[in-house]
Short mmCIF file of C-alpha atoms in Angstrom, two decimals:
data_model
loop_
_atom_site.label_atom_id
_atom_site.label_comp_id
_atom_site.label_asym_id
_atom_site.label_seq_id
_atom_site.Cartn_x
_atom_site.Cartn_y
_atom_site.Cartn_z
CA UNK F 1 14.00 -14.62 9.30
CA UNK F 2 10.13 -15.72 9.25
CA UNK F 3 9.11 -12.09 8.09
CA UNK F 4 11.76 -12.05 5.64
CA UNK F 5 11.37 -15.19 3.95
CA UNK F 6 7.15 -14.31 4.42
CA UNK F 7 7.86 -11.23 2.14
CA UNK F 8 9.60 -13.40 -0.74
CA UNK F 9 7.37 -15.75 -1.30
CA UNK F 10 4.82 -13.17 -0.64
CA UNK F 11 6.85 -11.11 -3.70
CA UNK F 12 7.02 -14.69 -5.78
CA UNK F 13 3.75 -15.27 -5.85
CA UNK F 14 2.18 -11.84 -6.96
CA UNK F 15 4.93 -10.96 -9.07
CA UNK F 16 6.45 -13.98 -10.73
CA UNK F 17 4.00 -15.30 -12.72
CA UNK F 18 3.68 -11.52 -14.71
CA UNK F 19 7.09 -11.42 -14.95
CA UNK F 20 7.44 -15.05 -16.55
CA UNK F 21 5.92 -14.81 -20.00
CA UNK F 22 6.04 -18.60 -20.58
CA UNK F 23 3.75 -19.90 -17.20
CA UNK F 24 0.41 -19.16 -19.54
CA UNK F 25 -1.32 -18.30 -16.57
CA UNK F 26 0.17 -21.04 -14.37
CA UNK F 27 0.84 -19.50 -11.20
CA UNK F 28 4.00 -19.30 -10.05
CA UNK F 29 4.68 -19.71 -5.52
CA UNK F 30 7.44 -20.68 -3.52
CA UNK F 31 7.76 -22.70 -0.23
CA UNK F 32 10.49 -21.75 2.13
CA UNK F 33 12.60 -23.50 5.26
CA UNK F 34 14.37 -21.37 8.29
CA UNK F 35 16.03 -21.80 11.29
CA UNK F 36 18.83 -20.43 13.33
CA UNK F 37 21.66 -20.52 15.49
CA UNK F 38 19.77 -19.83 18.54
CA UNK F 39 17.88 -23.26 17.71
CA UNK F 40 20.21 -25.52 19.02
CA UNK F 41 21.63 -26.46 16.23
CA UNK F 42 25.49 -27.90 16.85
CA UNK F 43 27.27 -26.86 13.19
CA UNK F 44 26.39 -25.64 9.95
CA UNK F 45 25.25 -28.74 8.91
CA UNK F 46 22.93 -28.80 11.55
CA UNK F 47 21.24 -25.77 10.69
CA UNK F 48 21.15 -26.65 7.22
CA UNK F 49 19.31 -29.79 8.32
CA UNK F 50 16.87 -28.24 10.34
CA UNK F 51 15.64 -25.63 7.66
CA UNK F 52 15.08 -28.36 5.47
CA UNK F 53 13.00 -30.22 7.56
CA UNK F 54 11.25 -26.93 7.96
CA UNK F 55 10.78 -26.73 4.04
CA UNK F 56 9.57 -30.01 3.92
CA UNK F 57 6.88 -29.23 6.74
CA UNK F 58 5.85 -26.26 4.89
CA UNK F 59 5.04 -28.21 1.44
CA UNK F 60 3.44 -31.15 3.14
CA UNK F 61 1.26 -28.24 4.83
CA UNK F 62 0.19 -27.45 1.24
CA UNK F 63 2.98 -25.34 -0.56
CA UNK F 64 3.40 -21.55 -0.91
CA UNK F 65 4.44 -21.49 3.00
CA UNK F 66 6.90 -20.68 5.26
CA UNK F 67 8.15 -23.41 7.46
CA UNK F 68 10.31 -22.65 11.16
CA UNK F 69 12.61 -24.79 12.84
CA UNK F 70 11.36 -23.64 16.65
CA UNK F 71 12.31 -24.81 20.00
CA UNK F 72 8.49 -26.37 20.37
CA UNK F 73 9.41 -28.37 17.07
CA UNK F 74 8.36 -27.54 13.68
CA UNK F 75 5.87 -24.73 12.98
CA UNK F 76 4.36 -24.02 9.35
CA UNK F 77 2.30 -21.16 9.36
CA UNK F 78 -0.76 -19.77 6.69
CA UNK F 79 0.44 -17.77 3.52
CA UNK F 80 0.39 -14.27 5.00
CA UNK F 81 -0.94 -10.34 2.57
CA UNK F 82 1.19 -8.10 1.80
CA UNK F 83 -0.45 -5.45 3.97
CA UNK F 84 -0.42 -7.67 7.38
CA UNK F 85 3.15 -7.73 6.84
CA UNK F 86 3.84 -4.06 6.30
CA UNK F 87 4.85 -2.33 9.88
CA UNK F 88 6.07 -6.00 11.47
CA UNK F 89 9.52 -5.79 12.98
CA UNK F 90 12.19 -7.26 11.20
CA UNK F 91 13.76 -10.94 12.57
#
C-alpha cells in the first residue's frame, strides 16, 4: 500500500500542476495516510483512524509524503523518484 500510494503522489506532483491550467505555476502535491488489517486494528473504524493519524504524521513531516501506520508506531518516510520506484514489488 506504501508503494502504491508512493506512485500517486509521485504522479500528483509531476503531473498535476500541467494538467491544472489555473495553479499559475503553483505546484500542485499530495500527502497520503495507510494502514492495514494486519496492523491491529479492531474494525473499520479503526483502520480508518489509524491512516489518518498516518496522514497527519506525513504533513507535520513537511507535506508531499507518505505516512504508515506500522507495528513500531508511525513511520513517514522522504518523497521518493519515479525511477527508485520502478521494479519495487507491489504491497
Amino acid at each position: 500500500t506504501t508503494i502504491v500510494a508512493e506512485r500517486l503522489r509521485h504522479a500528483i506532483e509531476v503531473q498535476a500542476s500541467q494538467a491544472v491550467r489555473t495553479t499559475g505555476g503553483t505546484k500542485i502535491t499530495m500527502s497520503f495516510g495507510v494502514s492495514c488489517l494486519s496492523l491491529g486494528a479492531s474494525d473499520p473504524l479503526d483502520l480508518v483512524d489509524q491512516a489518518d493519524q498516518a496522514l497527519y504524521a506525513a504533513k507535520e513531516a513537511g507535506r508531499n509524503r507518505v505516512g504508515q501506520w506500522t507495528q513500531d508506531g508511525l513511520r513517514v518516510g522522504q518523497p521518493i523518484d519515479e525511477p527508485e520506484l520502478v521494479g519495487q514489488g507491489h504491497s
